[in-house]
Amino acid sequence: MNSVFADRWSPRAFSDEPVTDEQLAALFEAARWAPSWMNNQPWVFLYETDGPDRAGFEEIISEFNKPWSTNAPVIGLIVSRPGLEGFMARTAEFDTGAAMMSFTHQATMLGLYVHLMGGIELELAYDKTGLDPETANILCAFSLGHMGDPADLSEKLQGRENPSDRMPASAFAFKSLTPNPRPSND
Ligand SMILES: Cc1cc2nc3c(=O)[nH]c(=O)nc-3n(C[C@H](O)[C@H](O)[C@H](O)COP(=O)(O)O)c2cc1C
């Protein structure tokens, strides 16, 4: 396995080093090449750095997630557009997740980190973005930046500032038509 997969994790401490326009362009370029049903590309990324919309993005993030969003140089929302995709609406979120993952792995390759945040004030997010829930699905917020110093976090959060473990692949990958392991012939 390429190290990019295990090197990616979701830190809570971000440094104040900015993400450059060139880096951002590379991340969106990576997202651009994600697969989607019939190449519909149903993803929309909304983001801000230190510009006029920064306060609006920060307001949308739920209280719990504030520590690792207000300190990140880039904050954003990832949106899918099921309302525009006809029968492909069924996989619009799947496709959008693929684009987000491409974005995230490109970030890892550039030494940057992404922290996804499903915890947002959803109604406020629709209100502030002007998106229509009939045609757009606001999925998640994200923080993006360089890893910061865990010492800047509260003591409780410092203890959680580590990559997390995973269940083994054998728990979710089955060489079978059904997810139930085939009875062994032994
Ligand atoms: C759809 C989605 C929503 C998430 N929402 C939150 C969130 O609201 N707050 C948070 O701190 N992390 C959130 N995360 C990050 C996960 O908790 C994290 O990816 C998971 O614990 C695995 O840790 P790792 O990314 O460090 O490997 C979210 C991740 C995903 C994919």
Short mmCIF file of C-alpha atoms and ligand atoms in Angstrom, two decimals:
data_model
loop_
_atom_site.label_atom_id
_atom_site.label_comp_id
_atom_site.label_asym_id
_atom_site.label_seq_id
_atom_site.Cartn_x
_atom_site.Cartn_y
_atom_site.Cartn_z
CA MET A 1 0.00 0.00 0.00
CA ASN A 2 1.25 3.47 -0.79
CA SER A 3 2.06 5.47 2.37
CA VAL A 4 -0.30 8.27 1.32
CA PHE A 5 -3.23 6.26 2.70
CA ALA A 6 -1.83 5.71 6.18
CA ASP A 7 -0.19 9.15 6.32
CA ARG A 8 -3.59 10.82 6.01
CA TRP A 9 -5.41 11.50 9.25
CA SER A 10 -7.57 14.25 10.73
CA PRO A 11 -5.63 16.52 13.07
CA ARG A 12 -7.21 19.10 15.32
CA ALA A 13 -4.20 21.41 15.58
CA PHE A 14 -3.46 23.48 12.48
CA SER A 15 -0.60 25.93 12.13
CA ASP A 16 -1.21 29.42 10.79
CA GLU A 17 0.95 28.76 7.72
CA PRO A 18 -1.25 29.63 4.76
CA VAL A 19 -2.20 27.20 2.02
CA THR A 20 -1.04 28.75 -1.23
CA ASP A 21 -3.24 29.31 -4.28
CA GLU A 22 -0.99 26.87 -6.12
CA GLN A 23 -1.59 24.17 -3.51
CA LEU A 24 -5.33 24.81 -3.59
CA ALA A 25 -5.30 24.55 -7.37
CA ALA A 26 -3.53 21.16 -7.13
CA LEU A 27 -6.16 19.87 -4.70
CA PHE A 28 -9.07 20.94 -6.92
CA GLU A 29 -7.28 19.49 -9.94
CA ALA A 30 -7.04 16.16 -8.10
CA ALA A 31 -10.75 16.32 -7.21
CA ARG A 32 -11.52 17.09 -10.84
CA TRP A 33 -10.21 13.70 -11.94
CA ALA A 34 -12.42 11.67 -9.60
CA PRO A 35 -14.77 9.14 -11.22
CA SER A 36 -18.54 9.72 -11.31
CA TRP A 37 -21.52 8.01 -12.89
CA MET A 38 -21.52 8.96 -16.58
CA ASN A 39 -18.92 11.60 -15.73
CA ASN A 40 -21.57 13.81 -14.16
CA GLN A 41 -19.16 15.36 -11.66
CA PRO A 42 -21.86 16.29 -9.16
CA TRP A 43 -19.53 17.88 -6.59
CA VAL A 44 -19.24 21.50 -5.53
CA PHE A 45 -16.53 22.80 -3.21
CA LEU A 46 -17.13 26.11 -1.43
CA TYR A 47 -14.20 27.48 0.54
CA GLU A 48 -12.60 30.54 2.05
CA THR A 49 -9.21 31.45 3.48
CA ASP A 50 -9.03 34.84 5.23
CA GLY A 51 -11.44 36.63 2.92
CA PRO A 52 -14.81 38.24 3.57
CA ASP A 53 -16.74 34.94 3.76
CA ARG A 54 -14.55 33.48 6.52
CA ALA A 55 -16.87 34.51 9.36
CA GLY A 56 -19.87 33.01 7.55
CA PHE A 57 -18.13 29.64 7.20
CA GLU A 58 -17.10 29.66 10.84
CA GLU A 59 -20.68 30.35 11.94
CA ILE A 60 -21.88 27.26 10.07
CA ILE A 61 -19.55 24.90 11.96
CA SER A 62 -21.10 23.30 15.05
CA GLU A 63 -19.73 24.27 18.44
CA PHE A 64 -18.00 20.89 18.95
CA ASN A 65 -15.92 21.32 15.79
CA LYS A 66 -14.94 24.96 16.33
CA PRO A 67 -11.46 24.28 17.77
CA TRP A 68 -10.26 22.63 14.53
CA SER A 69 -12.02 24.93 12.11
CA THR A 70 -11.33 28.41 13.42
CA ASN A 71 -7.59 27.61 13.57
CA ALA A 72 -7.32 26.24 10.02
CA PRO A 73 -6.17 28.52 7.18
CA VAL A 74 -8.82 27.08 4.84
CA ILE A 75 -12.39 26.19 5.71
CA GLY A 76 -14.93 24.81 3.29
CA LEU A 77 -18.08 22.88 2.48
CA ILE A 78 -18.48 19.92 0.18
CA VAL A 79 -21.80 19.70 -1.63
CA SER A 80 -23.36 17.22 -4.06
CA ARG A 81 -25.97 18.14 -6.61
CA PRO A 82 -28.40 15.19 -6.74
CA GLY A 83 -31.18 17.42 -8.03
CA LEU A 84 -29.33 18.06 -11.27
CA GLU A 85 -28.32 14.51 -12.04
CA GLY A 86 -31.50 12.59 -13.03
CA PHE A 87 -31.17 8.86 -12.39
CA MET A 88 -27.57 9.39 -11.35
CA ALA A 89 -28.80 11.15 -8.20
CA ARG A 90 -28.48 7.76 -6.48
CA THR A 91 -24.70 8.00 -6.51
CA ALA A 92 -24.17 11.76 -6.36
CA GLU A 93 -22.94 11.54 -2.78
CA PHE A 94 -20.74 8.54 -3.59
CA ASP A 95 -19.17 10.45 -6.48
CA THR A 96 -18.73 13.55 -4.34
CA GLY A 97 -17.03 11.46 -1.66
CA ALA A 98 -14.61 10.19 -4.30
CA ALA A 99 -13.76 13.77 -5.29
CA MET A 100 -13.27 14.71 -1.64
CA MET A 101 -10.95 11.74 -1.17
CA SER A 102 -8.89 12.72 -4.24
CA PHE A 103 -8.65 16.23 -2.81
CA THR A 104 -7.61 14.82 0.58
CA HIS A 105 -4.96 12.45 -0.75
CA GLN A 106 -3.47 15.21 -2.87
CA ALA A 107 -3.36 17.27 0.33
CA THR A 108 -1.42 14.47 2.06
CA MET A 109 1.02 14.37 -0.84
CA LEU A 110 1.66 18.10 -0.36
CA GLY A 111 2.14 17.77 3.40
CA LEU A 112 -1.30 19.24 4.11
CA TYR A 113 -4.12 17.82 6.25
CA VAL A 114 -7.91 17.79 5.92
CA HIS A 115 -10.34 17.38 8.81
CA LEU A 116 -13.88 16.61 7.69
CA MET A 117 -16.78 17.84 9.80
CA GLY A 118 -20.29 16.48 9.37
CA GLY A 119 -21.19 18.50 12.45
CA ILE A 120 -22.53 21.71 10.95
CA GLU A 121 -25.60 23.90 11.44
CA LEU A 122 -27.31 22.59 8.34
CA GLU A 123 -30.18 25.04 8.09
CA LEU A 124 -27.81 27.93 8.54
CA ALA A 125 -25.51 26.42 5.89
CA TYR A 126 -28.36 26.39 3.34
CA ASP A 127 -29.33 29.87 4.39
CA LYS A 128 -25.82 31.35 4.09
CA THR A 129 -24.89 29.57 0.86
CA GLY A 130 -28.26 30.20 -0.78
CA LEU A 131 -28.29 26.55 -1.90
CA ASP A 132 -31.64 24.84 -2.42
CA PRO A 133 -31.96 21.49 -0.58
CA GLU A 134 -34.01 20.25 -3.57
CA THR A 135 -31.02 20.53 -5.88
CA ALA A 136 -28.00 20.52 -3.57
CA ASN A 137 -27.00 18.34 -0.65
CA ILE A 138 -24.60 20.02 1.75
CA LEU A 139 -22.67 17.02 3.03
CA CYS A 140 -19.78 18.09 5.16
CA ALA A 141 -17.48 20.91 6.14
CA PHE A 142 -13.71 20.63 6.04
CA SER A 143 -10.68 22.30 7.55
CA LEU A 144 -7.46 22.31 5.57
CA GLY A 145 -3.95 23.34 6.49
CA HIS A 146 -0.57 22.37 7.80
CA MET A 147 -0.42 20.37 10.99
CA GLY A 148 -0.04 22.55 14.05
CA ASP A 149 1.39 22.10 17.52
CA PRO A 150 -0.81 19.85 19.68
CA ALA A 151 0.31 21.93 22.67
CA ASP A 152 -2.00 24.67 21.37
CA LEU A 153 -5.01 22.41 22.03
CA SER A 154 -6.78 21.83 25.33
CA GLU A 155 -5.30 19.03 27.46
CA LYS A 156 -8.18 16.71 26.63
CA LEU A 157 -7.75 17.22 22.89
CA GLN A 158 -3.99 16.81 23.05
CA GLY A 159 -4.52 13.19 24.11
CA ARG A 160 -6.59 12.53 20.99
CA GLU A 161 -4.14 14.08 18.54
CA ASN A 162 -3.01 10.78 17.00
CA PRO A 163 -3.90 8.74 13.93
CA SER A 164 -6.66 6.26 14.74
CA ASP A 165 -6.71 2.51 14.10
CA ARG A 166 -8.96 0.57 11.73
CA MET A 167 -10.70 -2.79 11.65
CA PRO A 168 -8.91 -5.33 9.47
CA ALA A 169 -9.85 -5.59 5.77
CA SER A 170 -11.17 -9.10 6.48
CA ALA A 171 -14.03 -7.45 8.40
CA PHE A 172 -15.39 -5.73 5.28
CA ALA A 173 -13.94 -7.40 2.18
CA PHE A 174 -15.54 -10.73 1.24
CA LYS A 175 -14.74 -12.92 -1.74
CA SER A 176 -18.42 -13.77 -1.94
CA LEU A 177 -21.77 -12.55 -3.32
CA THR A 178 -22.96 -11.98 0.23
CA PRO A 179 -21.24 -10.39 3.22
CA ASN A 180 -21.56 -13.62 5.19
CA PRO A 181 -18.38 -15.63 5.09
CA ARG A 182 -18.86 -18.86 3.14
CA PRO A 183 -18.89 -21.98 5.36
CA SER A 184 -15.48 -23.49 5.24
CA ASN A 185 -15.10 -26.94 3.64
CA ASP A 186 -12.28 -27.88 6.00
C1 LIG B 1 -18.61 12.29 6.66
C2 LIG B 1 -17.65 12.55 7.81
C3 LIG B 1 -18.04 13.39 8.81
C4 LIG B 1 -17.14 13.68 9.85
N1 LIG B 1 -17.52 14.56 10.83
C5 LIG B 1 -16.67 14.89 11.79
C6 LIG B 1 -17.01 15.88 12.76
O1 LIG B 1 -18.10 16.46 12.73
N2 LIG B 1 -16.08 16.20 13.69
C7 LIG B 1 -14.85 15.61 13.72
O2 LIG B 1 -14.04 15.98 14.58
N3 LIG B 1 -14.49 14.68 12.81
C8 LIG B 1 -15.37 14.31 11.85
N4 LIG B 1 -14.99 13.41 10.89
C9 LIG B 1 -13.63 12.82 10.94
C10 LIG B 1 -13.70 11.39 11.45
O3 LIG B 1 -14.04 11.36 12.81
C11 LIG B 1 -12.35 10.70 11.18
O4 LIG B 1 -12.09 10.67 9.80
C12 LIG B 1 -12.33 9.29 11.74
O5 LIG B 1 -12.44 9.32 13.14
C13 LIG B 1 -11.04 8.57 11.37
O6 LIG B 1 -9.94 9.30 11.82
P1 LIG B 1 -8.79 9.81 10.85
O7 LIG B 1 -9.44 10.64 9.76
O8 LIG B 1 -7.88 10.63 11.72
O9 LIG B 1 -8.13 8.62 10.27
C14 LIG B 1 -15.86 13.08 9.87
C15 LIG B 1 -15.50 12.23 8.83
C16 LIG B 1 -16.38 11.97 7.81
C17 LIG B 1 -15.95 11.05 6.69
#
